[in-house]
Coordinates of C-alpha atoms and ligand atoms in Angstrom, one line a residue:
M14 CA 15.4 15.8 -18.1
P15 CA 14.4 14.3 -21.5
P16 CA 11.0 15.6 -22.6
P17 CA 8.4 12.9 -22.3
E18 CA 7.1 13.0 -25.9
S19 CA 4.3 10.5 -25.5
C20 CA 2.5 12.5 -22.9
K21 CA 2.1 16.1 -23.9
Q22 CA 0.2 17.1 -20.8
Q23 CA 3.2 16.5 -18.6
L24 CA 4.6 19.6 -17.1
K25 CA 8.3 20.3 -17.5
I26 CA 10.0 21.7 -14.4
C27 CA 13.6 22.7 -13.8
I28 CA 15.2 21.4 -10.6
D29 CA 18.6 22.1 -9.3
A30 CA 19.9 18.7 -8.3
E31 CA 21.5 20.4 -5.3
H32 CA 18.0 20.9 -3.9
A33 CA 17.4 17.2 -4.1
K34 CA 20.2 16.1 -1.8
C35 CA 20.0 14.5 1.6
S36 CA 21.9 16.6 4.2
I37 CA 23.0 13.4 6.1
C38 CA 24.8 11.5 3.2
L39 CA 25.0 14.4 0.7
N40 CA 23.7 12.3 -2.2
I41 CA 20.5 12.6 -4.1
W42 CA 17.7 11.3 -1.9
H43 CA 17.0 7.7 -2.1
N44 CA 13.5 6.6 -1.1
V45 CA 12.9 10.1 0.2
V46 CA 11.1 10.8 3.5
T47 CA 9.8 14.2 4.7
V48 CA 9.8 15.2 8.3
A49 CA 7.3 17.7 9.9
P50 CA 6.8 20.4 10.9
C51 CA 10.0 21.7 9.3
L52 CA 9.5 19.7 6.0
H53 CA 13.1 18.8 5.4
N54 CA 13.8 15.7 3.3
F55 CA 16.2 12.8 3.7
C56 CA 16.9 9.3 2.4
N57 CA 14.7 6.8 4.2
G58 CA 17.8 4.8 5.3
C59 CA 19.7 7.9 6.5
F60 CA 16.8 9.2 8.6
S61 CA 15.8 5.8 9.9
E62 CA 19.3 5.4 11.3
W63 CA 19.2 8.9 12.8
L64 CA 15.8 8.0 14.4
R65 CA 17.2 4.7 15.8
R66 CA 20.1 6.5 17.4
S67 CA 17.9 9.3 18.9
Q68 CA 15.7 6.6 20.4
E69 CA 18.6 4.7 21.8
K70 CA 19.7 7.9 23.5
Q71 CA 16.1 8.4 24.7
S72 CA 16.3 11.9 23.4
T73 CA 13.9 14.1 21.4
V74 CA 14.2 13.4 17.7
L75 CA 15.6 16.6 16.1
C76 CA 15.8 17.3 12.4
P77 CA 19.3 16.6 11.3
Q78 CA 19.2 19.7 9.1
C79 CA 17.7 22.4 11.2
R80 CA 17.5 20.9 14.7
A81 CA 13.8 21.5 15.0
A82 CA 11.9 18.8 17.0
V83 CA 10.4 16.3 14.6
H84 CA 6.8 15.2 15.3
F85 CA 6.1 13.3 12.1
V86 CA 7.9 11.5 9.3
G87 CA 6.4 9.9 6.2
R88 CA 7.4 8.7 2.7
N89 CA 7.1 11.4 0.1
H90 CA 5.9 9.8 -3.2
F91 CA 5.9 13.0 -5.2
L92 CA 9.5 13.8 -4.4
Q93 CA 10.4 10.2 -5.0
S94 CA 9.4 10.5 -8.6
I95 CA 11.5 13.7 -8.9
E96 CA 14.4 11.8 -7.3
E97 CA 14.0 9.1 -10.0
D98 CA 13.8 11.6 -12.8
I99 CA 17.0 13.4 -11.7
L100 CA 18.9 10.1 -11.6
Q101 CA 17.7 9.2 -15.0
A102 CA 18.8 12.5 -16.4
D103 CA 22.2 12.3 -14.9
S104 CA 23.4 8.8 -14.1
S105 CA 26.7 10.2 -12.7
L106 CA 24.7 11.0 -9.6
K107 CA 23.7 7.4 -9.0
R108 CA 25.1 5.5 -6.2
S109 CA 26.6 2.0 -6.5
D110 CA 24.3 -1.0 -6.0
E111 CA 26.2 -1.9 -2.8
E112 CA 25.6 1.5 -1.3
I113 CA 21.9 1.3 -2.2
T114 CA 21.5 -2.2 -0.7
L115 CA 23.2 -1.0 2.5
L116 CA 21.0 2.1 2.7
D117 CA 17.9 0.0 2.1
S118 CA 18.8 -2.3 4.9
Y119 CA 18.6 0.7 7.3
A120 CA 15.3 2.0 5.9
S121 CA 12.5 1.4 8.4
I122 CA 9.9 4.0 7.5
K123 CA 7.1 2.1 5.7
S124 CA 4.3 4.6 6.3
N125 CA 3.7 7.7 8.3
L126 CA 5.2 7.7 11.8
V127 CA 4.1 10.0 14.6
I128 CA 6.9 11.0 16.9
Q129 CA 6.4 12.1 20.4
S130 CA 7.7 15.6 21.1
G131 CA 10.2 16.2 23.9
K132 CA 7.7 17.8 26.2
K133 CA 6.9 15.7 29.2
R134 CA 4.0 13.4 28.8
A135 CA 1.4 12.8 31.5
R136 CA 2.5 10.3 34.1
T137 CA 0.3 7.4 35.0
N138 CA -1.4 9.2 37.9
D139 CA -2.4 12.0 35.6
V140 CA -4.0 9.7 33.1
E141 CA -7.3 9.8 34.9
S142 CA -7.8 13.3 33.7
G143 CA -8.1 11.9 30.2
E144 CA -6.2 14.8 28.7
E145 CA -3.3 12.6 27.6
H146 CA -5.6 10.3 25.8
M147 CA -7.4 13.1 24.1
E148 CA -4.1 14.5 22.8
F149 CA -2.5 11.2 22.0
P150 CA -4.9 8.3 21.9
C151 CA -2.6 5.3 22.3
L152 CA -3.8 2.9 24.9
Q153 CA -0.3 1.6 25.6
C154 CA 1.1 5.0 26.4
G155 CA -0.7 5.0 29.8
T156 CA -1.3 1.4 30.5
E157 CA 0.7 -1.8 30.3
F158 CA -0.6 -4.5 28.0
S159 CA 1.1 -7.8 27.4
G160 CA 4.1 -6.6 29.5
F161 CA 4.6 -3.5 27.3
R162 CA 4.1 0.1 27.8
C163 CA 5.3 2.9 25.4
S164 CA 8.5 4.6 26.5
E165 CA 8.7 8.4 26.5
H166 CA 10.1 8.6 23.0
M167 CA 8.0 5.9 21.5
I168 CA 7.3 6.3 17.8
H169 CA 3.7 5.7 16.8
L170 CA 1.8 4.6 13.7
Q171 CA -1.6 6.0 13.0
C172 CA -4.2 3.4 12.0
Q173 CA -5.8 4.2 8.6
A174 CA -9.1 2.8 9.6
C175 CA -9.9 4.2 13.0
G176 CA -7.3 7.0 13.4
G177 CA -6.0 5.6 16.6
M178 CA -2.3 5.4 17.5
M179 CA -0.2 2.3 18.2
P180 CA 3.5 2.0 19.0
S181 CA 5.6 1.1 16.0
R182 CA 7.1 -2.2 17.1
T183 CA 10.1 -3.9 15.5
D184 CA 10.7 -6.2 18.5
I185 CA 7.7 -8.5 17.8
N186 CA 6.4 -10.2 14.8
V187 CA 2.8 -8.9 14.4
P188 CA 1.6 -7.2 11.2
Q189 CA 1.1 -3.5 11.6
H190 CA 1.0 -2.6 7.9
C191 CA -1.0 -3.9 5.0
L192 CA 1.5 -5.6 2.6
G193 CA -0.6 -4.5 -0.4
C194 CA -0.6 -0.7 0.3
D195 CA 1.9 -0.2 3.1
R196 CA -0.7 1.7 5.2
A197 CA -0.9 1.1 8.9
F198 CA -3.8 -0.8 10.5
C199 CA -4.2 -1.5 14.2
S200 CA -6.5 -4.5 14.6
A201 CA -3.9 -7.4 14.4
Y202 CA -1.6 -5.5 16.8
W203 CA -4.1 -4.8 19.5
H204 CA -5.5 -8.3 19.2
A205 CA -2.0 -9.7 19.8
Q206 CA -1.7 -7.4 22.8
G207 CA -4.9 -8.7 24.3
V208 CA -6.7 -5.4 23.8
H209 CA -10.2 -5.5 22.3
R210 CA -12.5 -2.9 20.9
S211 CA -14.5 -2.8 24.2
N212 CA -11.5 -1.1 25.8
S213 CA -11.5 1.8 23.5
Q214 CA -13.0 3.4 20.4
M215 CA -9.5 3.8 19.1
V216 CA -9.1 0.1 18.4
C217 CA -10.4 -1.6 15.2
G218 CA -12.2 -4.8 15.1
N219 CA -10.8 -7.3 12.6
E220 CA -13.2 -6.3 9.8
N221 CA -10.7 -3.8 8.3
F222 CA -7.5 -5.9 8.3
K223 CA -7.1 -9.6 8.3
P224 CA -5.4 -12.5 6.5
V225 CA -6.5 -13.0 2.9
S226 CA -8.1 -16.3 3.7
Q227 CA -10.3 -14.8 6.4
H228 CA -11.9 -12.1 4.2
T229 CA -15.3 -13.0 2.7
I230 CA -16.9 -11.7 -0.4
S231 CA -20.4 -11.8 -1.8
Q232 CA -20.3 -9.3 -4.6
I233 CA -17.9 -8.8 -7.5
P234 CA -15.7 -5.7 -6.6
F235 CA -16.4 -2.5 -8.4
L236 CA -12.8 -2.5 -9.7
A237 CA -13.0 -5.9 -11.3
H238 CA -12.5 -6.2 -15.1
E239 CA -11.3 -2.6 -15.3
M240 CA -14.7 -1.6 -14.0
N241 CA -16.4 -2.9 -17.1
R242 CA -20.0 -3.7 -15.9
H243 CA -20.7 -6.1 -18.8
E244 CA -17.7 -8.2 -18.1
Q245 CA -18.6 -8.2 -14.4
D246 CA -22.1 -9.4 -15.2
I247 CA -20.8 -12.2 -17.5
T248 CA -18.4 -13.3 -14.7
A249 CA -21.3 -13.3 -12.2
R250 CA -23.5 -15.4 -14.6
C251 CA -20.7 -17.8 -15.3
I252 CA -20.3 -18.5 -11.7
R253 CA -24.0 -19.0 -11.1
Q254 CA -24.2 -21.3 -14.2
M255 CA -21.4 -23.4 -12.7
G256 CA -23.5 -23.8 -9.5
K257 CA -20.9 -22.0 -7.4
T258 CA -20.7 -18.9 -5.4
L259 CA -18.2 -16.0 -5.8
Q260 CA -16.6 -17.1 -2.5
D261 CA -16.0 -20.6 -3.9
I262 CA -14.3 -19.3 -7.0
V263 CA -12.2 -16.8 -5.0
S264 CA -11.2 -19.5 -2.5
D265 CA -10.1 -21.8 -5.3
W266 CA -8.0 -19.0 -6.9
I267 CA -6.5 -18.0 -3.6
S268 CA -5.2 -21.6 -3.2
K269 CA -3.7 -21.4 -6.7
L270 CA -2.1 -18.1 -5.8
N271 CA -0.7 -19.7 -2.7
N272 CA 0.7 -22.6 -4.7
G273 CA 2.5 -20.1 -6.9
E274 CA 0.4 -21.1 -10.0
I275 CA -0.4 -17.6 -11.1
D276 CA 1.7 -15.0 -12.9
R277 CA 1.7 -12.0 -10.6
T278 CA 3.0 -9.4 -13.1
R279 CA -0.2 -7.5 -13.1
M280 CA -1.2 -7.9 -9.5
P281 CA -1.9 -4.3 -8.4
L282 CA -0.4 -4.7 -4.9
N283 CA 2.9 -3.3 -3.5
H284 CA 4.6 -6.5 -2.4
A285 CA 2.9 -8.8 -4.9
E286 CA 5.5 -11.5 -4.7
M287 CA 5.0 -11.9 -0.9
I288 CA 1.3 -12.2 -0.8
T289 CA -0.1 -15.6 0.5
A290 CA -3.4 -16.7 1.9
G291 CA -2.1 -15.9 5.4
T292 CA -1.0 -12.3 4.6
H293 CA -2.8 -9.6 6.4
V294 CA -4.4 -7.2 3.9
C295 CA -6.9 -4.3 4.2
N296 CA -10.3 -4.3 2.5
D297 CA -9.2 -2.2 -0.4
C298 CA -6.3 -4.5 -1.2
Y299 CA -8.5 -7.5 -0.8
D300 CA -10.8 -6.1 -3.4
K301 CA -7.9 -5.5 -5.7
L302 CA -6.6 -9.0 -5.2
V303 CA -10.1 -10.5 -5.9
S304 CA -10.3 -8.4 -9.1
F305 CA -6.9 -9.7 -10.1
L306 CA -7.9 -13.3 -9.4
L307 CA -11.2 -12.9 -11.4
Y308 CA -9.2 -11.8 -14.4
W309 CA -7.3 -15.1 -14.2
F310 CA -10.6 -17.0 -13.6
R311 CA -12.0 -15.6 -16.8
V312 CA -9.0 -15.9 -19.1
S313 CA -8.5 -19.5 -18.1
L314 CA -12.1 -20.5 -18.4
P315 CA -13.0 -22.7 -21.4
R316 CA -15.3 -20.9 -23.7
H317 CA -18.2 -23.2 -23.4
F318 CA -18.6 -22.2 -19.7
L319 CA -19.5 -18.7 -20.8
P320 CA -23.2 -17.6 -21.0
A321 CA -24.7 -18.0 -24.5
D322 CA -24.6 -14.3 -25.4
A323 CA -20.9 -14.1 -24.5
I324 CA -19.6 -17.3 -26.3
N325 CA -19.1 -15.8 -29.7
R326 CA -17.6 -12.4 -28.9
E327 CA -14.2 -11.8 -30.5
D328 CA -11.4 -10.4 -28.3
C329 CA -10.9 -6.7 -28.5
W330 CA -7.4 -6.0 -29.9
Y331 CA -6.7 -3.7 -27.0
G332 CA -7.9 -6.2 -24.4
Y333 CA -8.2 -5.1 -20.8
A334 CA -6.4 -1.8 -21.8
C335 CA -9.1 -0.8 -24.2
R336 CA -10.4 2.7 -23.4
T337 CA -13.4 2.5 -25.7
Q338 CA -15.0 -0.1 -23.4
H339 CA -15.6 2.7 -20.9
H340 CA -17.6 5.1 -23.1
N341 CA -19.1 2.9 -25.8
E342 CA -21.8 0.5 -24.6
A343 CA -22.2 -1.2 -28.0
H344 CA -18.4 -1.9 -28.2
A345 CA -18.3 -3.1 -24.6
R346 CA -21.1 -5.6 -25.4
K347 CA -19.7 -6.7 -28.7
R348 CA -16.1 -7.5 -27.8
N349 CA -14.5 -9.5 -25.0
H350 CA -12.2 -7.3 -22.9
V351 CA -11.0 -9.9 -20.4
C352 CA -8.0 -10.7 -22.5
R353 CA -4.4 -9.5 -23.1
P354 CA -3.9 -6.6 -25.5
T355 CA -2.6 -7.7 -28.9
R356 CA -2.1 -4.2 -30.1
V357 CA -0.6 -1.3 -28.2
S358 CA -1.8 2.1 -29.3
Y359 CA -2.9 5.5 -27.9
Q360 CA -6.6 5.2 -28.7
Ligands
ZN422 ZN1 20.9 10.3 2.7
ZN423 ZN1 14.4 20.5 9.5
ZN424 ZN1 1.8 4.6 22.9
ZN425 ZN1 -7.5 1.0 13.9
ZN426 ZN1 -4.0 -2.3 1.8
ZN427 ZN1 -12.2 -2.6 -26.9

């Protein structure tokens, strides 16, 4: 691997590319996933296809490499960066674009999946004991809702907000993942199944996961303007001066976003190009989205709308990327940091 000169703190490690190969397709992993408890690694597409076939046969999911029962599979972001480094160092290991497109079309693992082990689950008449629910708190494993009950080998997603399980469904069109972070959230799913929080503690209300347009906001997010409190304060005063609320401004900018009027290059969300007012997102991603929109609100605001003490500040050369703004109060006050960098440097 070429030494990363710009970042001296980076650790150099030697890896035998043989150890970074998928035992299903025998290539370097692509979009690598790790299964547990054996911790073997595969391409997302290869393992997804294996999983689909195991499910079709209604059989226990076994690790394709060691045949141990698989209880869990998840994306492995650390190994993914290693996979990318290896391919950069030796491009002869790269697959063709056609192969990658085909592999990606099989890939179905978006977040962590919990896979039922082969051992018999409690049958409906054992459910009263409560043991099954303690071990595996998915409401649909024991009871039919909306004409659906989990099959014996159902794959489950664990909700990031409440820790409860829900079946991973590809047969219906209900959001089970936040498009901004790819984490699983259960509220939209259970709502669509007609299950509400009163039925179980392991079901979220909609406060954690809802369409962008249904979130509300009353305070500027902590993350806004690169966490620069002076800029946050200026934004808050601008909005007040205009006789509007933060919610008014955010709603305006969400409709601009919806109309495709905003450059999304810096939007800090995973599927930035797919986000609309109707997209389900989690609270963290909503805060990131609002912070992104407030940047655009500020950079497109005519100067005379700024509070008096902010009108005559010059732009910092390093713009939003300035590091000095975080440890030098005087500098943060003196220069505007809600602007593009005009100089790139390692401060
Ligand atoms: Zn593979
Ligand atoms: Zn294994
Ligand atoms: Zn279930
Ligand atoms: Zn939940
Ligand atoms: Zn999210
Ligand atoms: Zn600066």
